[in-house]
Every structure is written in structure tokens, then in C-alpha cells.
Amino acid sequence: MLEKRRLTCIGCPMSCPLELVIIDGEIREITGNDCKRGEAYARQEYTAPCRMVSTTIACNSGLWPRLPVKTVTAVPKAEVMAVARALHTLEIEAPVQIGQVILDDIAGTGIAVIACRSLPSAPNSK
Amino acid sequence: MKSPLRSRYDVVIVGGGPAGLAAALGARQAGVEHILIVDREIEAGGILNQCIHSGFGLHYFKEELTGPEYAERFIRNVQSDQVEILTDSYVLDISPALQLEIISGGYGHLQLQAQSVVLAMGCRERTRGSIRTPGFRPAGVMTAGLAQKMVNMHGVLPGRRIAILGSGDIGLIMARRLSLEGCDVTGVYELQPHCSGLTRNQVQCLDDFGIPLHLSATVAFIHGRDRVERLTIAPVNHELIPDLSRSWDVACDTLLLSIGLIPENELSTRLRLRMDPATGGPQVTSNLETSLPGVFACGNVLHVHDLVDFVSEESLRAGRFAGEVAIGMRRPSDNISLQAGENIASCVPQSLSPDREQIIYLRVKRPLKNCVLTIGDRYEKSFRMLVPAEMIRLTLAPELLDRYFGEMLKIDVRLREAT
């Protein structure tokens, strides 16, 4: 069975319009992409769509009360909300270093979460 | 309090966001020894610190980073003996002789002399006052960027049930951000018949979360005395006039505005720099120098970008040219004026010189399919698709203008004629 599917690549701001030709559930042709990221995105999006999750967690006695964090790789799209909810229960003490692993496995996905910035302690906190 | 830094600097950079940081790197590459960045926030990094989503750095670092990661890489590169960063400080005025008056949280009132100045103040958001939306004046109406700062830096939610006016990228990003925080985002309303943010943001921020985008629609009335209670939404006709007979009401407690950005040019206008009404920023030469010699401009204060990578690239160059001038190196001045022609909303720079590689940034006025861009009779390039939301960047080889003897070149985009 022949099926055509249109997607928009989210690999970069170009937002290439992709067209997939699928025969019996298998991708036979991908057109519209300007670079190879588009092809990889199309395959991933058709077979197992996933997204990066970035949010913030509470940071005690830091320069700011929130620390931005992200998943090191994209998580399955269906798990995005569960991952965000699990992250929102976390707390950390300042200081924090950029790239520091906050959690090895978020919400049973096997994916680690890291700090997106260094956060020094607030000047007036001990 | 520790006494102020120095009384004289080679290059003073106003603003420590992505533009200011890259300008400092550029000035250092030019061989300048004393560089000062002045920023009003408590740390450098600018708006990047609150842009916690990923999508930055694909051009510049060849990998996808979040805003804070992008900023921290730059801050680490900038930190050196040559560059000082003065935070919690505000430039009040710059004299035509390049004396800066600064008010500083740490040092009080300061006066510094610069050899050259880089303007890197960025831009600010348009507010409800810019579009004069009818209705009451309750709490809960704010710009999308303010909501972003509240959520991502202060950990405070702006409301529970959110409507967004304008489909700019910050609005789309905030639709996703607030959905992840458990808010109910009722919809995005856009006056124009097309989305003004990047298509990929429409896909990953709205479609992924099932948030509707209503095109050719606007907020016709804001209800609620103390707090926003509901909005009247009306479709608009081709002249962008709301049709109240077809309006409907939406219950919400918060209205976010993502209705455009304004370059923050109070210092530039006080300096009486020649401005470009199309960009809202100063006019600059191919060296990114303004109409006052020794004063340079880059980043969103010059023209509003959509990619920080291009801000960094432009600002590195501005910083390098400012550094050269500070140590007495002067390149030949421009002799060809560059003008926006058919279908072009704006272009930067506004003049060119034959002897150097040129980078030109421009925007089209409306979406165009299958078109050809020309610069006089010197340059031609075909495009499959051009949209106002995406800035176009062109690199011209130095020899392109070698045998051009005119005084002016015009950039046009025309539809390719049907064959």
C-alpha cells in the first residue's frame, strides 16, 4: 500500500517541508530536505517520534531560584509530559556546574538529565 | 567599594548579551588590550539566560545548545586579561567625543573615555500600548518574554489558563513552556494570515501540544476588572479590521503578547546617529560603523535577528572593526549605497565597499515562492521559498564589486516568471 506523508523538519530553523513516500509501512523515499539532518528526522519521526525536554528545577540558595536542565538525548514523544512532571519534583543545592548530571534516569526512560548552566551561590547566602 | 576600573578603555561595549560578548571577542582578536563590557543585569548573557529551550548554536558551534549553554560558552571565551565585565551597571549617556556616563550598583557614578564604542543593547518587546487593544486594564496582560523570565528565572507562573496574541517565536516557545508547566494554553491568535514565527516552532510548540493557531484573528476586547477573566476574539478582514459580528469569547486569566520587537536605541538617538526607519536601528557601513565615526552597532539593536548565531557572527565583525579603529587602523570608507528595492523590507548594511567580503542581511516583505534575488546587475540567486520570519543572509566575494563604478545598488526580489 502506498502512502504519502508530509512533515516539517525541526532539525534547524530552515524548517524544510519533507515528503515521505511509504510503501507497506516502509519509507522508500524522502524529499524536500536540504541536508542529511532532514532525512534522519523524517525516519525518526515516522518510526518513533521523540523530543528534547528542557525545563527548570528548584535550586536552593542559588543566584537564581531555578536551574535550567535538559535531557541529554530526545525522549519518546509520549513520555514528554511524564518527564517534565518528574523533573518538577527535583531540588538541588547551589553551586552547580554546567553539564553536571542531575539524575541518571528520568521517569524510567534511561535518559540522563544535566544542568544547562553553572549556578553560583547567591552572594548573601551561606 | 573598590575604586573604578580604568578611566580610559580602547573599546567599551554597551550590553553583555550575545552581541556584546561576541563583540568583545572580536575586539580582542583585533589586538586591543583594554575592553570593557557594561551590562545592566547581575550577570552577562542577556536574553539567552532565560531561553532555556534548545535550538541555538547549530551554525556557530555546529551543535544544538540551550540558551544558557550558548551564553556560558561565550562568557568563558571572553573571560581574559583584556576584557572586564561590569554588571549591575547602566550607561546613561555617550558624548560625541565618546565619553560614557555610567551609573553602577558597585561603583556609583562613573565617567570613562573610550577610543571606540560598540552599541549592543539588544531590543525590547512591543506591549499592549503599541497595539491599543480595547478593554479593561486588569492584571494578567504581559509580554511573552516577561512571562519567560518569570517562569524560567524566578520560578513563578504568570497564570493558569493562558491565551497568546501574536505568533512570534517567543510566544510559540512560551505556549510549549507553559504547557510543560501544567498550564492550559487555550490558543494563539495571529492578526496576519501567516504564522510570524519559524515553521518548526509551530510544529514542535503548538502541534505537539494540540494548541490551536487562529490566523487572521485578534483580541478585540479584554474583560475583567482586577484580573483577566475572558477575551473577545474576532476574525479580521483583508484590511486587518476585526469583524465583531463573528466574534467569540475565550475564558482565560492571562494574555501573553508576542507582537514584535523594537531595537532599544535611546542611546543612539541621543547621539543623533542616522537611523534606518525600516530596521529601527542605526544605519551602518559595511564595517558596521554608524554615522558617528568610532561608534559601531551589532545584534538586535541594529536590526532584529531570529538566530543568535547570526548575531554572534555579525558582532564578532563589529567588535573587530571597533578594535581596529581603537588602535588607529582605518579601512577605506564605503562608496556604494545599498538600498532595499522590490519586495525587500530592510537590509543591513546600508552601504558597501569594493575591497572586502560583504555579509548582507535582509528580510522580505511578504512570503514569496520561486523567486530570484538580484543586487543590481552584480549578483543573482534563486530561492524556492522566502518568508518574512526568516532573515536572509548573503555573502558576497570581495571581487564582486571590483569593476562596479556606480554610486548605488538596489536589492530586489522578483517572482520567477512562469515558463
XYZ file of C-alpha atoms in Angstrom:
545
model
C 0.000 0.000 0.000
C 1.369 3.403 -0.979
C 1.113 6.265 1.478
C 2.442 9.829 1.329
C 3.176 11.800 4.433
C 4.180 15.442 4.870
C 6.353 16.557 7.800
C 8.184 19.746 8.758
C 11.783 19.187 9.776
C 12.574 20.625 13.225
C 16.315 19.949 12.912
C 17.172 23.617 12.347
C 15.413 26.963 11.752
C 15.169 26.292 7.980
C 12.075 24.161 8.761
C 12.321 22.162 5.497
C 8.996 20.749 4.231
C 9.545 16.983 3.906
C 7.598 14.486 1.866
C 7.801 10.774 2.632
C 6.778 8.010 0.285
C 5.850 4.944 2.309
C 5.115 1.536 0.849
C 3.741 -1.140 3.192
C 4.908 0.758 6.244
C 8.439 1.190 4.930
C 9.983 4.548 3.922
C 11.048 4.359 0.278
C 11.758 7.994 -0.499
C 12.336 11.245 1.400
C 12.336 14.558 -0.473
C 12.372 18.250 0.427
C 15.250 18.156 2.888
C 18.211 20.478 2.351
C 20.624 18.460 4.492
C 21.056 14.997 5.953
C 19.525 16.021 9.291
C 16.191 16.194 7.486
C 16.392 12.587 6.357
C 17.334 11.381 9.844
C 14.478 13.423 11.325
C 11.957 12.019 8.828
C 12.927 8.406 9.644
C 12.853 9.039 13.384
C 9.579 10.971 13.247
C 7.861 8.267 11.183
C 9.063 5.306 13.229
C 9.457 6.660 16.800
C 8.927 10.414 17.268
C 10.919 11.934 20.122
C 11.718 15.379 21.553
C 14.309 17.041 23.745
C 12.866 18.142 27.085
C 14.184 21.318 28.669
C 12.707 22.766 31.830
C 13.888 24.129 35.181
C 14.221 22.611 38.650
C 14.289 24.319 42.053
C 17.726 25.452 43.184
C 18.216 26.348 46.844
C 20.449 29.308 47.752
C 21.495 29.837 44.114
C 21.966 33.149 42.318
C 18.544 32.390 40.782
C 15.878 30.155 42.367
C 15.599 27.983 39.215
C 18.225 25.902 37.394
C 17.686 25.152 33.667
C 18.127 21.441 32.851
C 17.710 19.232 29.774
C 17.593 15.586 28.805
C 20.898 14.533 27.170
C 19.036 12.926 24.281
C 15.492 13.203 22.982
C 12.818 11.249 24.858
C 9.869 9.422 23.242
C 7.176 11.994 22.449
C 4.580 10.154 24.537
C 6.842 10.434 27.620
C 7.465 14.210 27.372
C 4.810 15.271 29.896
C 5.739 12.490 32.339
C 9.406 13.535 32.159
C 8.503 17.198 32.757
C 6.305 16.296 35.746
C 9.041 14.109 37.279
C 11.627 16.878 36.816
C 9.429 19.397 38.569
C 9.682 17.426 41.835
C 13.501 17.751 41.928
C 15.521 20.163 44.050
C 19.240 20.885 44.121
C 21.654 22.924 46.260
C 23.865 25.625 44.705
C 26.588 25.817 43.484
C 26.001 23.789 40.311
C 28.394 23.270 37.387
C 27.297 23.294 33.726
C 26.950 19.731 32.414
C 26.572 18.304 35.940
C 24.392 15.165 35.908
C 21.249 15.861 37.931
C 19.701 12.409 37.505
C 20.878 9.268 35.610
C 17.462 8.027 34.604
C 14.437 10.285 34.427
C 10.983 8.688 34.769
C 12.211 5.228 33.717
C 13.336 6.348 30.245
C 17.003 5.506 30.911
C 17.900 9.040 29.821
C 20.062 11.330 31.983
C 19.312 14.951 32.845
C 22.070 17.581 33.015
C 22.421 21.199 34.172
C 22.418 23.757 31.334
C 24.401 26.418 33.216
C 26.682 26.954 36.148
C 24.785 28.487 39.018
C 26.870 30.043 41.809
C 25.525 30.502 45.319
C 23.677 33.738 45.948
C 26.075 36.404 47.280
C 24.170 36.784 50.579
C 23.509 33.092 51.313
C 25.717 30.828 53.397
C 33.679 49.981 47.445
C 36.627 49.066 45.226
C 37.673 52.022 43.089
C 36.560 52.045 39.472
C 38.346 50.114 36.826
C 40.235 52.392 34.445
C 39.386 55.855 33.201
C 40.229 55.022 29.586
C 39.374 51.959 27.502
C 40.176 51.029 23.924
C 36.715 49.603 23.306
C 33.620 49.990 25.504
C 30.703 47.679 24.658
C 27.217 48.652 25.817
C 25.375 45.408 26.621
C 26.642 41.970 27.686
C 24.206 39.780 25.773
C 25.193 37.602 22.807
C 26.063 40.682 20.700
C 28.232 42.350 23.350
C 30.053 39.130 24.232
C 30.919 38.370 20.597
C 31.967 41.994 20.029
C 34.428 41.665 22.937
C 35.923 38.549 21.324
C 36.210 40.396 18.009
C 37.913 43.394 19.612
C 40.387 41.119 21.359
C 41.152 39.400 18.047
C 41.996 42.825 16.618
C 44.759 43.062 19.228
C 43.122 45.531 21.593
C 44.211 45.365 25.253
C 41.553 47.132 27.292
C 37.964 46.159 26.629
C 35.002 46.860 28.900
C 31.518 45.343 28.673
C 28.795 47.202 30.606
C 25.579 45.312 31.409
C 22.563 46.291 33.498
C 21.789 42.735 34.699
C 23.574 40.940 37.550
C 25.358 38.660 35.069
C 26.304 38.644 31.382
C 24.421 36.523 28.827
C 21.404 38.727 28.159
C 18.183 37.153 26.989
C 19.932 33.786 26.417
C 19.808 33.111 30.162
C 16.024 32.874 30.092
C 15.800 30.992 26.755
C 16.166 27.534 28.280
C 14.949 25.623 25.206
C 17.424 24.081 22.769
C 17.913 25.188 19.181
C 20.820 27.623 19.485
C 24.311 27.255 18.040
C 23.776 24.956 15.038
C 25.620 27.393 12.747
C 28.167 28.818 15.178
C 29.097 25.818 17.348
C 27.825 23.099 14.955
C 25.739 21.583 17.749
C 22.370 22.250 19.274
C 22.549 24.062 22.619
C 20.127 25.693 25.054
C 20.352 29.463 25.550
C 22.205 29.301 28.893
C 24.736 26.831 27.431
C 25.357 29.126 24.460
C 25.850 32.109 26.777
C 28.184 30.278 29.125
C 30.451 29.138 26.269
C 30.797 32.740 25.160
C 31.363 34.085 28.681
C 34.152 31.528 29.191
C 35.787 32.529 25.907
C 35.522 36.216 26.733
C 36.968 35.978 30.256
C 40.598 37.087 29.950
C 43.075 39.776 30.977
C 41.882 42.024 28.174
C 38.147 42.013 28.916
C 36.372 43.308 32.012
C 32.635 42.799 32.520
C 30.919 45.480 34.610
C 27.491 44.146 35.640
C 24.627 45.829 37.501
C 25.572 48.995 35.628
C 23.757 51.212 33.184
C 25.129 53.545 30.509
C 23.242 56.825 30.910
C 24.800 58.750 28.060
C 27.537 58.744 25.461
C 29.027 62.044 24.257
C 30.043 62.602 20.617
C 33.643 62.572 21.901
C 32.961 59.012 23.206
C 32.899 59.790 26.880
C 30.499 57.451 28.693
C 28.474 58.282 31.739
C 27.607 55.167 33.752
C 25.595 54.515 36.895
C 26.795 51.353 38.618
C 25.479 49.274 41.520
C 29.057 48.616 42.613
C 30.821 51.905 41.858
C 28.182 54.628 41.783
C 28.617 57.291 39.110
C 31.430 56.699 36.598
C 32.872 58.551 33.634
C 35.016 56.691 31.129
C 36.727 57.631 27.890
C 36.550 55.137 25.003
C 38.528 55.044 21.752
C 35.608 53.268 20.133
C 32.176 52.166 21.292
C 30.081 49.156 20.286
C 26.324 49.529 20.745
C 24.919 46.096 21.674
C 21.823 46.977 23.706
C 19.521 44.462 22.038
C 15.797 45.007 21.707
C 12.631 45.029 23.805
C 9.134 43.715 23.275
C 6.174 45.664 21.999
C 3.464 45.980 24.653
C -0.305 46.359 24.777
C 0.167 50.129 24.367
C 1.747 49.550 20.936
C -1.415 47.973 19.534
C -4.054 49.710 21.690
C -6.219 46.678 22.426
C -9.636 47.795 23.718
C -10.945 46.652 27.079
C -10.244 46.888 30.797
C -6.773 47.108 32.307
C -6.640 44.068 34.578
C -3.570 42.225 35.871
C -2.533 39.278 33.712
C -1.674 41.073 30.450
C 2.067 40.866 29.813
C 4.671 40.273 27.122
C 5.738 36.695 26.378
C 9.365 37.479 27.264
C 8.382 38.772 30.695
C 6.427 35.565 31.331
C 9.521 33.642 30.175
C 11.695 35.438 32.724
C 9.122 34.852 35.496
C 8.871 31.119 34.757
C 12.473 30.259 33.872
C 14.469 32.530 36.197
C 12.143 33.275 39.123
C 10.034 30.106 39.154
C 6.715 31.985 39.156
C 3.811 31.050 36.870
C 2.036 34.021 35.232
C -1.384 32.297 35.413
C -3.245 29.023 34.852
C -5.249 29.470 31.687
C -3.265 31.295 29.021
C -4.103 32.927 25.693
C -1.367 34.250 23.415
C -1.738 37.160 20.992
C 0.790 37.117 18.168
C 2.639 34.134 16.735
C 6.201 35.413 17.189
C 8.774 32.809 18.193
C 8.792 33.831 21.868
C 5.009 33.363 22.010
C 5.241 29.905 20.434
C 8.084 28.884 22.745
C 6.062 30.081 25.752
C 2.989 28.116 24.596
C 5.066 24.938 24.907
C 6.856 26.050 28.056
C 3.637 26.773 29.940
C 2.052 23.529 28.698
C 5.035 21.646 30.173
C 4.451 23.527 33.438
C 0.880 22.230 33.517
C -0.908 25.404 32.368
C -3.823 25.265 29.970
C -2.887 27.175 26.796
C -6.172 27.935 25.031
C -4.796 29.190 21.738
C -2.541 31.525 19.765
C -4.213 34.366 17.836
C -2.394 35.968 14.884
C -3.561 39.078 13.032
C -1.729 38.179 9.801
C -2.816 35.318 7.534
C 0.513 33.542 8.205
C 2.455 32.476 11.300
C 5.138 35.029 12.128
C 7.392 32.552 13.962
C 9.501 29.777 12.450
C 7.555 26.839 10.997
C 9.485 24.397 13.159
C 8.277 26.218 16.249
C 4.707 25.975 15.022
C 5.237 22.204 14.717
C 7.081 21.460 17.954
C 5.470 24.081 20.204
C 1.820 24.144 19.060
C 1.034 20.994 17.035
C 2.835 18.702 19.515
C 0.670 20.016 22.355
C -2.577 20.325 20.409
C -2.657 24.135 20.794
C -4.743 25.792 18.049
C -3.282 28.640 15.944
C -6.001 31.042 14.783
C -4.749 33.040 11.783
C -6.374 36.343 10.718
C -7.799 36.769 14.226
C -7.130 39.202 17.042
C -8.125 40.135 20.580
C -10.956 42.647 20.198
C -11.676 43.201 23.913
C -10.070 42.318 27.264
C -12.623 41.573 30.026
C -12.059 41.516 33.803
C -11.660 44.330 36.320
C -8.886 43.107 38.649
C -7.672 40.070 36.746
C -8.182 38.983 33.125
C -11.396 36.905 33.007
C -12.025 36.439 29.304
C -11.180 37.783 25.851
C -13.325 38.594 22.869
C -11.612 37.186 19.782
C -12.616 38.467 16.346
C -11.594 37.393 12.857
C -10.125 40.201 10.726
C -10.716 41.035 7.076
C -8.015 41.638 4.454
C -7.579 45.184 5.769
C -6.976 43.703 9.248
C -10.219 45.213 10.626
C -11.928 42.976 13.249
C -15.384 41.688 12.322
C -17.235 41.839 15.648
C -20.329 40.126 14.235
C -18.326 36.890 14.009
C -16.504 37.221 17.352
C -16.373 34.653 20.141
C -15.294 34.700 23.800
C -12.442 32.738 25.389
C -12.138 32.283 29.168
C -8.591 32.790 30.480
C -6.715 34.504 33.310
C -3.630 35.578 31.368
C -2.914 37.162 27.978
C 0.646 36.945 26.669
C 1.706 39.316 23.899
C 4.197 38.206 21.242
C 3.694 41.056 18.830
C 7.160 42.073 17.771
C 10.409 43.560 18.991
C 11.810 47.088 18.966
C 15.573 47.772 18.859
C 16.465 49.628 22.055
C 18.046 52.777 20.639
C 17.646 55.542 23.243
C 21.437 55.982 23.427
C 21.699 56.004 19.623
C 19.058 58.694 19.198
C 20.617 60.798 21.982
C 23.859 60.534 19.993
C 21.879 61.693 16.915
C 23.020 58.697 14.875
C 21.441 58.430 11.435
C 18.673 55.832 11.800
C 17.016 53.467 9.319
C 13.225 53.534 9.775
C 12.941 50.090 8.135
C 15.132 48.302 10.702
C 14.540 50.631 13.664
C 18.314 50.662 14.185
C 21.210 52.900 13.159
C 22.408 52.982 9.560
C 25.772 51.255 9.279
C 28.577 50.861 6.755
C 29.939 47.507 5.643
C 32.219 47.807 8.736
C 29.102 48.095 10.938
C 30.138 51.648 11.827
C 27.317 54.138 12.436
C 27.143 57.714 11.136
C 29.356 58.810 14.071
C 32.929 57.585 13.426
C 34.134 55.272 16.188
C 30.636 54.115 17.141
C 29.645 50.648 15.921
C 26.390 48.687 16.271
C 25.544 44.973 16.139
C 22.920 42.431 17.142
C 19.280 43.246 17.815
C 19.913 46.945 18.451
C 20.935 47.179 14.793
C 18.119 45.037 13.390
C 16.036 42.284 14.965
C 17.523 38.868 14.185
C 15.825 35.491 14.513
C 19.010 33.466 15.054
C 21.547 34.147 17.785
C 24.196 32.504 15.582
C 23.898 35.381 13.122
C 24.052 37.881 16.000
C 27.337 36.327 17.102
C 28.787 36.379 13.595
C 27.785 39.995 12.977
C 29.014 41.131 16.394
C 32.399 39.425 16.081
C 32.942 41.534 12.972
C 31.651 44.738 14.604
C 33.991 44.159 17.557
C 36.942 43.504 15.275
C 36.329 46.701 13.279
C 35.853 48.700 16.504
C 39.122 47.252 17.810
C 40.958 48.219 14.628
C 39.729 51.810 14.870
C 40.736 51.949 18.554
C 44.358 51.155 17.628
C 44.416 53.564 14.699
C 43.688 51.247 11.749
C 41.205 52.682 9.267
C 39.894 50.777 6.270
C 38.813 52.721 3.169
C 35.286 54.054 3.589
C 32.278 52.803 1.628
C 31.377 54.396 -1.695
C 28.305 52.438 -2.812
C 24.942 52.911 -1.145
C 22.814 49.760 -0.771
C 19.049 50.169 -0.953
C 16.068 47.910 -0.331
C 14.066 47.571 -3.573
C 11.113 45.486 -4.681
C 9.678 43.132 -2.014
C 12.535 43.918 0.399
C 11.538 45.155 3.854
C 15.036 46.048 5.059
C 18.725 45.379 4.549
C 21.893 45.735 6.637
C 24.430 47.248 5.986
C 23.215 50.302 4.107
C 26.440 50.793 2.118
C 29.222 48.695 0.571
C 32.867 48.977 -0.333
C 34.580 47.110 -3.190
C 37.619 45.848 -1.304
C 36.187 43.423 1.244
C 33.986 40.399 1.727
C 30.449 41.561 2.404
C 27.792 39.944 4.524
C 24.308 41.280 3.837
C 21.252 40.506 5.979
C 17.791 41.239 4.652
C 14.120 40.492 5.065
C 11.343 40.201 2.501
C 8.006 41.984 2.904
C 5.751 39.005 2.231
C 6.026 35.235 1.620
C 7.369 34.544 -1.898
C 7.666 31.240 -3.737
C 10.104 30.534 -6.579
C 11.781 33.907 -6.781
C 15.054 35.487 -7.833
C 17.047 37.906 -5.708
C 19.266 40.407 -7.510
C 21.745 43.049 -6.338
C 21.920 45.478 -9.257
C 23.485 43.642 -12.185
C 26.176 42.154 -9.918
C 24.520 39.233 -8.210
C 21.648 36.822 -8.733
C 20.359 33.948 -6.606
C 17.220 31.804 -6.834
C 15.123 30.829 -3.831
C 12.425 28.165 -3.536
C 10.714 29.967 -0.697
C 11.260 33.231 1.203
C 9.248 34.296 4.256
C 9.410 37.477 6.391
C 10.014 35.396 9.535
C 13.377 34.175 8.252
C 16.202 36.628 7.728
C 18.217 36.047 4.561
C 21.999 36.101 4.794
C 24.160 36.624 1.721
C 27.945 36.508 1.449
C 29.465 38.457 -1.409
C 33.016 37.830 -2.590
C 35.413 40.829 -2.413
C 35.946 40.871 -6.197
C 32.209 41.184 -6.919
C 32.313 44.979 -6.847
C 35.792 45.373 -8.385
C 34.523 46.737 -11.656
C 31.403 48.479 -10.407
C 31.560 52.244 -10.835
C 28.040 53.257 -9.775
C 27.114 55.001 -6.546
C 24.114 52.857 -5.650
C 22.986 49.234 -5.784
C 19.427 48.085 -5.242
C 18.340 44.696 -3.888
C 15.167 43.297 -5.468
C 13.292 40.035 -5.202
C 11.029 39.147 -8.099
C 8.858 36.130 -8.759
C 10.335 33.852 -11.372
C 8.268 34.225 -14.498
C 6.206 31.196 -15.432
C 7.743 29.383 -18.386
